[in-house]
Amino acid sequence: MQRNVRMIVTNAKKWLPTQFRKLSHGKSDKLPPVEKSLISKKGSDKKVKPNLQEKPPEEQESSTAASVQLEAEDEEATAIELPPPMKPIPDTASALSGATVAPSSSEDATGTANKITKALSLKSLEEPSSAQPPADLAEIEQFVKQKVESLKYLENDGTNSSSSAMAMGLVGGDGSSSSTMALNGGHTIAKPAISPQFSENEAADENLTEEQGIEDILRKRNYALRELITTEEAYVNDLAQIVNGYIAEIRNPSSTVPIPEDLKGGKERMVFGNIEAIYEWHRDHFLKSLQKCLQNPYELGPLIKRSERKLHMYVVYCQNKPVSEHIVQEHMSYFDELRLKLKYKLCLGDMLIKPVQRIMKYELLLKDILKHTLRAGLTEEVPGLKEAMHIMQVVPKAANDMMDVGRLQKFEGKITTQGKLLLHGPLYCVEGASSSDKNSYNSQKPKELHVFLFEQNIIFAEIVGKKTQFTSPNYIYKAHIQVNKMTLMDLSDQTNGNRFSLCSIDPQRSSLSYICTAPTPELHNEWLNTIHEILKTQNDFLKALVSPIAYQKELTKDS
């Protein structure tokens, strides 16, 4: 029986339409595989043997399954032999009249196949062989129709069993799907059904995600705070090397590296300025307070606020910095010899710049902490951190300004007695030209001067050198005007641009005057407003000294 089934299936596979047939002495060349849809048009001359049609239904069912398996195996066969050409059958449907039954279930489909086989067997016995259609063609056509009907049935009826799907080749022998679609009751399932419990879990997951987000933000803020403390510890160690290394060695009378004579007499103290006081405060107070903030981050803002007065030590240090740089440059060989003895990697000049770098870095570290505090929603800590950031902006600016003041040379008075530095920067100035003498102003080329505006004096200085990444220019004193003996006039117009004049009314300096031009309109307004405010303050102070009663009455009237 197995041999007969193999012969039927082989004949069905070997048959091809006329347009693909190429015969040569009864042999055929290798041809490309033919789609199954073409196997319903022609039949073979071979007849089904009686012993196949007389088999019981159980064996016939197994024969059908075996034919499907053999059909899959024979698809890879090559060099097939074709039967001789035959006449096409005009009406194949007539051979199956009354024999086709649409299955209603998987069991009906199997029974229908058995009925068709019996009907074909009866017809082969009753009718002469010349009137019978080819049995293998009828069987193949019926099998194809079964598959089509079964597919339609699967689409329309959700009660099909997995055996029908297996007959169509959609489900493997172990019941698992062999297609990319998952069949469940005849329906295609895109994704698993979501239970009500899943929705509750999803909402809980969202809350958990939000909590994890806040925890992640707080963890990042903790990292930023740790960075502040870690860099502070490294900074204190750097200061310790300067104080316990260089300063201790210079003060050691039995040092193997003798101090040069021109560094004695207090000049060596100008090299280090007030760095000892800065080191002791950071070591004993500020660092320890920062370390406590790791457990109580809300204390960081108030700590910076309490430390504002101490932080102004950096303003004094930066004011002395230009003098220190000059002395270190003059005695580079001596300080380098000390470095080799102390086994330090950095030279003294690079170590003395660390306080300047540190005071500039606090703002960046606090900015990162404030950002994470805002994201975490800790609004009660925000005002203190914002005030701390403001302090770390004002102090470095004042320190940088005083470092520029420290580069002012040949000024006869003491800078510390000139009051607070209000403004400084480059201005294009013409000396000796008054506001009424336009010819004198136009005949001279403006010269760029660096101008320092203090509460007591305004100082004009020439610029020597240019500012680069590693160097800063020096300023050579040229002239000054006392603020309480100075007049201001705005000369701005469309023709001459932004200009203002400063004239001395001191009898001993009556000829001293400058017409100044700021680089931008914004700077012009800043200079004009700042000078106007300080002049108003000076005039009010003078009125209070000359006539205190009248000044008090004026204040009462204004209020």
XYZ file of C-alpha atoms in Angstrom:
559
model
C 0.000 0.000 0.000
C 2.830 2.368 0.827
C 4.336 1.717 -2.602
C 1.054 2.520 -4.365
C 0.612 5.747 -2.401
C 4.160 6.811 -3.268
C 3.451 6.105 -6.948
C 0.290 8.266 -6.894
C 1.989 11.182 -5.216
C 5.055 10.931 -7.437
C 2.901 10.962 -10.584
C 1.011 13.989 -9.275
C 4.260 15.843 -8.580
C 5.835 14.938 -11.899
C 2.937 16.303 -13.882
C 3.464 19.788 -15.288
C 1.451 22.061 -17.638
C 2.253 22.075 -21.344
C 4.051 25.421 -21.275
C 6.636 24.018 -18.849
C 7.006 20.608 -20.532
C 10.181 19.999 -22.544
C 10.546 16.493 -23.902
C 13.571 14.915 -25.555
C 13.346 11.138 -26.379
C 10.949 10.621 -23.482
C 13.292 12.440 -20.996
C 12.955 15.889 -19.421
C 15.386 18.495 -18.288
C 15.428 19.891 -14.796
C 12.533 22.250 -14.358
C 11.767 24.809 -11.649
C 9.300 23.804 -8.927
C 5.634 24.260 -9.823
C 3.117 25.896 -7.547
C 0.364 23.727 -6.128
C -2.324 25.861 -7.725
C -1.337 24.433 -11.113
C -1.986 20.818 -10.012
C -5.693 20.794 -10.754
C -5.666 21.279 -14.491
C -4.279 17.994 -15.885
C -4.345 14.339 -14.959
C -2.184 11.266 -15.379
C -2.977 8.219 -17.510
C -2.290 5.941 -14.591
C -5.242 4.528 -12.677
C -5.631 3.920 -8.999
C -5.122 0.285 -8.210
C -8.072 -1.538 -6.688
C -6.275 -2.569 -3.520
C -5.896 1.176 -2.593
C -9.586 1.890 -2.994
C -10.653 -1.186 -1.058
C -8.768 -0.252 2.068
C -10.753 0.554 5.232
C -11.200 4.260 6.262
C -8.550 4.117 9.012
C -5.828 3.045 6.586
C -7.082 5.542 4.003
C -6.741 8.353 6.554
C -3.180 7.350 7.316
C -2.503 7.154 3.589
C -3.681 10.736 3.174
C -1.376 11.963 5.964
C 1.499 9.963 4.474
C 0.876 11.522 1.077
C 1.169 15.016 2.607
C 4.492 14.096 4.176
C 5.795 12.531 0.969
C 4.669 15.586 -0.959
C 6.847 17.808 1.249
C 9.812 15.481 0.828
C 9.456 15.221 -2.966
C 9.610 19.001 -3.442
C 13.396 18.817 -3.281
C 13.655 16.072 -5.935
C 15.595 16.875 -9.072
C 15.797 15.392 -12.621
C 12.185 14.073 -12.618
C 10.799 11.906 -15.422
C 7.547 13.103 -17.023
C 4.812 10.910 -18.508
C 3.985 11.222 -22.232
C 1.704 14.128 -23.181
C -2.022 13.498 -22.847
C -5.205 15.131 -23.923
C -6.624 17.689 -21.427
C -9.865 16.682 -19.716
C -12.577 19.140 -20.756
C -14.698 18.938 -17.596
C -13.165 17.584 -14.477
C -16.053 18.615 -12.248
C -18.367 16.047 -13.894
C -16.232 13.215 -12.569
C -16.922 14.362 -9.038
C -20.672 14.991 -9.331
C -22.476 13.910 -6.259
C -19.277 12.996 -4.479
C -18.176 16.347 -2.965
C -19.374 17.024 0.583
C -18.289 20.131 2.481
C -16.988 19.224 5.920
C -18.644 20.718 8.946
C -15.977 19.741 11.429
C -12.612 18.025 11.614
C -14.238 14.597 11.937
C -16.611 15.327 9.011
C -13.642 16.274 6.870
C -12.054 12.861 7.463
C -15.333 11.066 6.774
C -15.829 12.996 3.572
C -12.468 11.867 2.287
C -13.447 8.260 2.945
C -16.778 8.690 1.143
C -15.068 10.151 -1.898
C -12.688 7.224 -2.018
C -15.594 4.716 -1.903
C -17.511 6.624 -4.577
C -14.532 6.540 -6.865
C -14.139 2.810 -6.257
C -17.777 2.099 -7.215
C -17.533 4.166 -10.355
C -14.402 2.350 -11.401
C -16.239 -0.982 -11.117
C -19.555 0.027 -12.749
C -18.301 2.095 -15.696
C -15.951 0.960 -18.402
C -12.366 2.092 -18.137
C -12.627 4.349 -21.172
C -15.416 6.430 -19.558
C -13.741 6.816 -16.150
C -11.791 9.988 -15.367
C -8.293 9.497 -14.001
C -8.701 8.497 -10.364
C -5.493 10.185 -9.205
C -6.583 13.513 -10.728
C -9.952 13.324 -8.982
C -8.285 12.526 -5.712
C -5.834 15.398 -6.032
C -8.603 17.849 -6.936
C -10.715 16.682 -4.027
C -7.767 17.038 -1.647
C -7.164 20.600 -2.826
C -10.869 21.417 -2.418
C -10.787 19.928 1.054
C -7.970 22.253 2.033
C -9.780 25.288 0.615
C -13.045 24.379 2.337
C -11.241 23.682 5.606
C -9.505 27.077 5.440
C -12.821 28.844 4.869
C -14.302 26.869 7.686
C -11.543 27.907 10.042
C -12.113 31.545 9.184
C -15.892 31.315 9.705
C -16.118 28.896 12.625
C -14.145 29.292 15.851
C -14.849 25.753 17.041
C -12.408 23.911 14.806
C -10.011 21.575 16.501
C -6.257 21.541 16.115
C -6.509 18.447 13.882
C -8.018 20.511 11.034
C -5.227 22.994 11.382
C -2.748 20.151 11.318
C -4.278 18.856 8.078
C -3.664 22.313 6.574
C -0.046 22.348 7.772
C -0.615 25.275 10.180
C 0.089 23.342 13.360
C 2.984 20.987 13.888
C 2.653 17.451 15.007
C 3.279 18.406 18.622
C 0.416 20.900 18.581
C 2.672 23.950 18.430
C 2.157 26.630 15.833
C 4.350 26.404 12.741
C 3.226 29.800 11.462
C 3.985 33.307 12.615
C 0.337 33.642 13.725
C -0.977 32.151 16.968
C -4.315 30.361 16.552
C -6.658 30.247 19.510
C -10.136 28.998 18.677
C -9.634 29.878 15.009
C -8.813 33.569 15.738
C -5.538 35.420 15.219
C -4.253 36.842 18.532
C -2.053 39.932 18.344
C -1.067 39.972 22.019
C -2.137 38.317 25.269
C -5.290 39.518 26.918
C -4.763 42.013 29.749
C -6.503 41.168 32.970
C -7.950 43.783 35.349
C -5.221 42.856 37.815
C -2.616 43.928 35.248
C -4.120 47.433 35.091
C -3.781 47.782 38.834
C -0.203 46.606 38.691
C 0.503 49.038 35.861
C -0.748 51.973 37.949
C 1.373 50.770 40.854
C 4.380 50.543 38.529
C 3.859 54.162 37.431
C 3.888 55.329 41.037
C 6.965 53.223 41.655
C 8.651 54.738 38.588
C 7.928 58.245 39.861
C 9.370 57.394 43.253
C 12.425 55.887 41.608
C 12.801 59.078 39.554
C 12.889 61.224 42.691
C 15.319 58.824 44.327
C 17.535 59.023 41.269
C 17.498 62.849 41.399
C 18.358 62.840 45.096
C 21.162 60.372 44.400
C 22.584 62.706 41.751
C 22.365 65.618 44.171
C 24.203 63.523 46.722
C 26.922 62.864 44.139
C 27.269 66.619 43.516
C 27.501 67.255 47.248
C 30.115 64.529 47.575
C 32.103 66.135 44.775
C 32.034 69.449 46.674
C 33.360 67.737 49.800
C 35.921 65.599 47.974
C 37.384 68.550 46.096
C 37.409 70.538 49.340
C 39.480 67.819 51.009
C 41.935 67.845 48.105
C 42.115 71.642 48.283
C 42.928 71.558 52.012
C 45.719 69.065 51.304
C 47.152 71.414 48.674
C 47.122 74.306 51.136
C 48.809 72.077 53.712
C 51.687 71.438 51.307
C 52.227 75.185 50.945
C 52.016 75.993 54.660
C 53.722 72.906 56.098
C 56.164 72.637 53.217
C 57.317 75.898 51.642
C 56.531 78.296 54.496
C 57.905 75.966 57.188
C 61.108 75.422 55.186
C 61.618 79.168 54.586
C 61.176 79.877 58.299
C 63.534 77.071 59.310
C 66.853 78.734 60.276
C 68.790 75.487 59.833
C 67.404 74.735 56.379
C 69.872 73.230 53.905
C 68.508 75.643 51.279
C 69.468 79.138 52.519
C 67.053 81.994 51.853
C 68.350 84.806 49.602
C 69.198 88.055 51.354
C 66.733 90.158 49.383
C 63.886 87.876 50.514
C 64.557 88.562 54.179
C 62.997 91.298 56.245
C 59.350 90.404 55.614
C 59.443 90.256 51.839
C 58.950 86.495 51.950
C 55.581 87.058 53.610
C 54.412 88.934 50.512
C 54.891 85.726 48.516
C 52.192 83.864 50.445
C 49.945 86.714 51.580
C 47.213 85.495 53.963
C 47.232 81.913 52.744
C 47.921 80.610 56.255
C 44.677 82.126 57.554
C 42.765 80.686 54.600
C 44.223 77.222 55.230
C 43.440 77.200 58.956
C 39.836 78.306 58.412
C 39.176 75.691 55.750
C 40.855 72.942 57.752
C 39.292 73.656 61.138
C 35.838 74.980 60.233
C 34.617 75.022 56.642
C 35.608 71.467 55.645
C 34.126 69.953 58.808
C 30.880 71.869 58.292
C 30.672 70.691 54.674
C 31.126 67.090 55.773
C 28.152 67.443 58.122
C 26.052 68.655 55.183
C 26.338 65.199 53.643
C 23.880 63.983 56.285
C 21.913 67.246 56.358
C 21.997 68.772 52.848
C 19.581 71.559 53.822
C 22.394 73.082 55.949
C 24.552 73.886 52.896
C 22.889 77.200 51.997
C 22.948 78.631 55.551
C 26.587 77.488 55.926
C 27.683 79.562 52.913
C 25.695 82.524 54.222
C 27.446 82.346 57.614
C 30.834 82.080 55.882
C 30.435 85.194 53.697
C 32.664 87.402 55.852
C 35.412 84.779 56.028
C 35.268 84.238 52.281
C 36.367 87.835 51.761
C 39.841 86.645 52.784
C 40.121 85.650 49.140
C 39.688 89.287 48.079
C 42.756 90.218 50.155
C 44.691 87.235 48.825
C 43.919 88.098 45.202
C 44.867 91.708 45.739
C 48.329 90.569 46.840
C 48.594 87.963 44.083
C 50.295 90.146 41.414
C 53.028 91.143 43.869
C 53.484 87.511 44.835
C 53.829 86.465 41.189
C 56.520 89.105 40.654
C 58.598 87.963 43.629
C 58.318 84.279 42.756
C 59.428 85.022 39.205
C 62.502 86.875 40.484
C 63.576 83.988 42.744
C 62.475 81.030 40.630
C 65.731 79.113 41.181
C 65.423 79.304 44.980
C 61.804 78.132 45.078
C 62.545 75.380 42.560
C 65.338 74.134 44.812
C 62.862 74.014 47.682
C 60.436 72.038 45.509
C 63.078 69.393 44.788
C 63.900 69.081 48.472
C 60.208 68.748 49.405
C 59.664 66.310 46.484
C 56.659 68.224 45.148
C 55.527 67.827 41.567
C 54.113 71.343 41.086
C 56.148 74.491 41.254
C 55.276 77.198 43.771
C 53.577 79.441 41.222
C 51.156 76.659 40.227
C 50.341 75.955 43.869
C 49.746 79.593 44.751
C 47.100 79.890 42.023
C 44.950 77.168 43.637
C 43.085 79.530 46.029
C 42.065 81.671 43.038
C 40.861 78.598 41.150
C 38.981 77.288 44.178
C 36.981 80.432 44.878
C 35.926 80.508 41.237
C 34.755 76.866 41.318
C 32.297 77.085 44.223
C 29.622 78.664 42.050
C 29.688 75.776 39.550
C 29.434 73.140 42.281
C 26.536 74.944 43.969
C 24.782 75.392 40.636
C 24.730 71.621 40.106
C 23.372 71.008 43.618
C 20.686 73.678 43.157
C 19.592 72.118 39.851
C 18.971 68.713 41.422
C 17.276 70.304 44.427
C 14.800 72.076 42.149
C 14.121 68.874 40.186
C 13.469 66.967 43.407
C 10.885 69.568 44.479
C 12.683 70.520 47.716
C 11.431 74.101 47.573
C 12.282 74.884 51.211
C 16.007 74.502 50.443
C 15.989 76.570 47.245
C 16.152 80.118 48.762
C 19.204 79.275 50.884
C 21.035 77.730 47.934
C 20.218 80.688 45.678
C 21.591 83.090 48.284
C 24.708 80.918 48.595
C 25.167 81.052 44.819
C 24.853 84.839 44.881
C 27.607 85.030 47.504
C 29.825 82.799 45.408
C 29.305 85.146 42.488
C 30.013 88.384 44.364
C 33.117 87.214 46.236
C 34.977 85.849 43.173
C 34.143 88.992 41.203
C 35.499 91.171 43.997
C 38.572 88.950 44.231
C 39.155 89.172 40.485
C 38.708 92.946 40.540
C 41.218 93.339 43.348
C 43.651 91.109 41.476
C 43.501 93.654 38.633
C 43.982 96.452 41.172
C 47.020 94.603 42.476
C 48.579 94.989 39.015
C 48.372 98.760 39.266
C 51.881 100.135 39.601
C 53.433 103.503 40.523
C 50.370 104.802 42.344
C 51.651 106.984 45.201
C 48.733 106.508 47.583
C 47.462 103.379 49.273
C 44.863 101.458 47.353
C 43.268 100.224 50.574
C 42.363 103.801 51.541
C 40.505 104.533 48.293
C 37.336 102.851 49.441
C 35.367 100.182 47.631
C 36.118 99.486 43.987
C 32.871 100.303 42.163
C 33.809 99.765 38.530
C 36.833 99.224 36.334
C 37.574 98.497 32.708
C 39.010 99.883 29.465
C 37.862 103.275 28.109
C 39.029 105.241 25.070
C 40.142 108.563 26.508
C 41.362 111.924 25.242
C 43.265 113.848 27.874
C 43.082 117.648 28.275
C 39.984 118.076 26.090
C 36.979 119.804 27.609
C 33.392 119.368 26.564
C 33.387 122.802 24.875
C 36.684 122.325 23.022
C 35.592 120.060 20.160
C 38.651 120.904 18.049
C 41.000 119.627 20.736
C 39.049 116.379 21.015
C 38.904 115.818 17.257
C 42.601 116.576 16.771
C 43.719 113.852 19.196
C 43.466 110.144 18.749
C 41.678 108.425 21.667
C 43.954 106.154 23.702
C 42.809 103.028 25.465
C 43.295 103.388 29.216
C 42.235 101.171 32.091
C 40.093 103.197 34.491
C 39.467 102.272 38.153
C 36.502 103.954 39.861
C 36.798 103.861 43.662
C 34.599 105.578 46.206
C 37.283 108.241 46.769
C 39.172 108.463 43.466
C 38.997 107.603 39.792
C 42.386 106.417 38.532
C 43.570 106.357 34.891
C 46.322 103.881 33.988
C 48.113 102.789 30.836
C 47.875 99.154 29.784
C 51.116 97.199 29.442
C 50.862 93.781 27.827
C 47.820 91.803 26.781
C 45.601 89.370 28.612
C 46.102 85.747 27.574
C 45.334 82.356 29.060
C 48.495 82.415 31.174
C 49.319 86.117 31.579
C 47.529 89.301 32.535
C 48.454 92.885 31.646
C 49.961 95.348 34.101
C 48.674 98.891 34.641
C 50.943 101.909 34.995
C 49.457 104.820 36.905
C 48.887 107.963 34.780
C 46.524 110.308 36.634
C 43.627 110.435 39.108
C 40.727 112.754 39.994
C 39.136 112.971 43.418
C 35.474 112.086 43.228
C 34.357 114.915 45.539
C 36.182 117.387 43.247
C 34.944 116.121 39.903
C 32.177 117.027 37.461
C 30.394 114.700 35.033
C 28.761 115.614 31.726
C 27.083 113.323 29.218
C 28.194 114.163 25.657
C 26.309 111.442 23.818
C 24.834 112.387 20.449
C 24.191 110.771 17.092
C 27.316 112.297 15.543
C 29.959 111.504 18.182
C 28.399 108.422 19.769
C 28.544 107.558 23.484
C 30.868 109.956 25.281
C 31.104 111.611 28.686
C 33.549 114.115 30.174
C 35.219 114.073 33.586
C 36.757 117.362 34.781
C 38.620 118.190 37.988
C 37.469 121.254 39.953
C 40.433 121.036 42.313
C 42.287 124.375 42.131
C 45.597 122.562 42.025
C 44.411 120.344 39.130
C 42.010 122.567 37.288
C 43.376 121.651 33.871
C 42.915 117.905 34.345
C 40.055 116.547 32.248
C 39.194 113.489 30.143
C 36.618 112.760 27.492
C 35.882 109.066 27.643
C 34.154 106.688 25.238
C 32.936 103.251 26.322
C 33.266 100.298 23.921
C 29.495 99.618 23.923
C 26.313 101.613 24.705
C 25.613 99.254 27.632
C 29.001 99.968 29.205
C 28.498 103.685 28.552
C 25.256 103.648 30.525
C 26.854 101.593 33.308
C 29.746 104.033 33.680
C 27.453 107.058 33.495
C 24.971 105.740 36.087
C 27.672 104.524 38.498
C 29.550 107.847 38.436
C 26.289 109.767 38.804
C 25.337 107.727 41.879
C 28.707 108.168 43.598
C 28.676 111.927 42.902
C 25.204 112.166 44.422
C 26.384 110.280 47.486
C 29.409 112.591 47.837
C 27.221 115.694 47.551
C 24.793 114.399 50.149
C 27.678 113.635 52.483
C 29.076 117.140 51.961
C 25.682 118.725 52.706
C 25.402 116.684 55.862
C 28.829 117.928 57.033
C 28.287 121.589 56.160
C 24.657 121.934 57.285
C 23.467 118.871 59.139
C 20.165 120.454 60.286
C 19.182 121.522 56.758
C 20.173 118.112 55.415
C 18.054 116.381 58.050
C 15.058 118.576 57.219
C 15.485 117.755 53.540
C 15.509 114.040 54.289
C 12.369 114.402 56.419
C 10.616 116.336 53.666
C 11.493 113.750 51.053
C 10.261 110.890 53.214
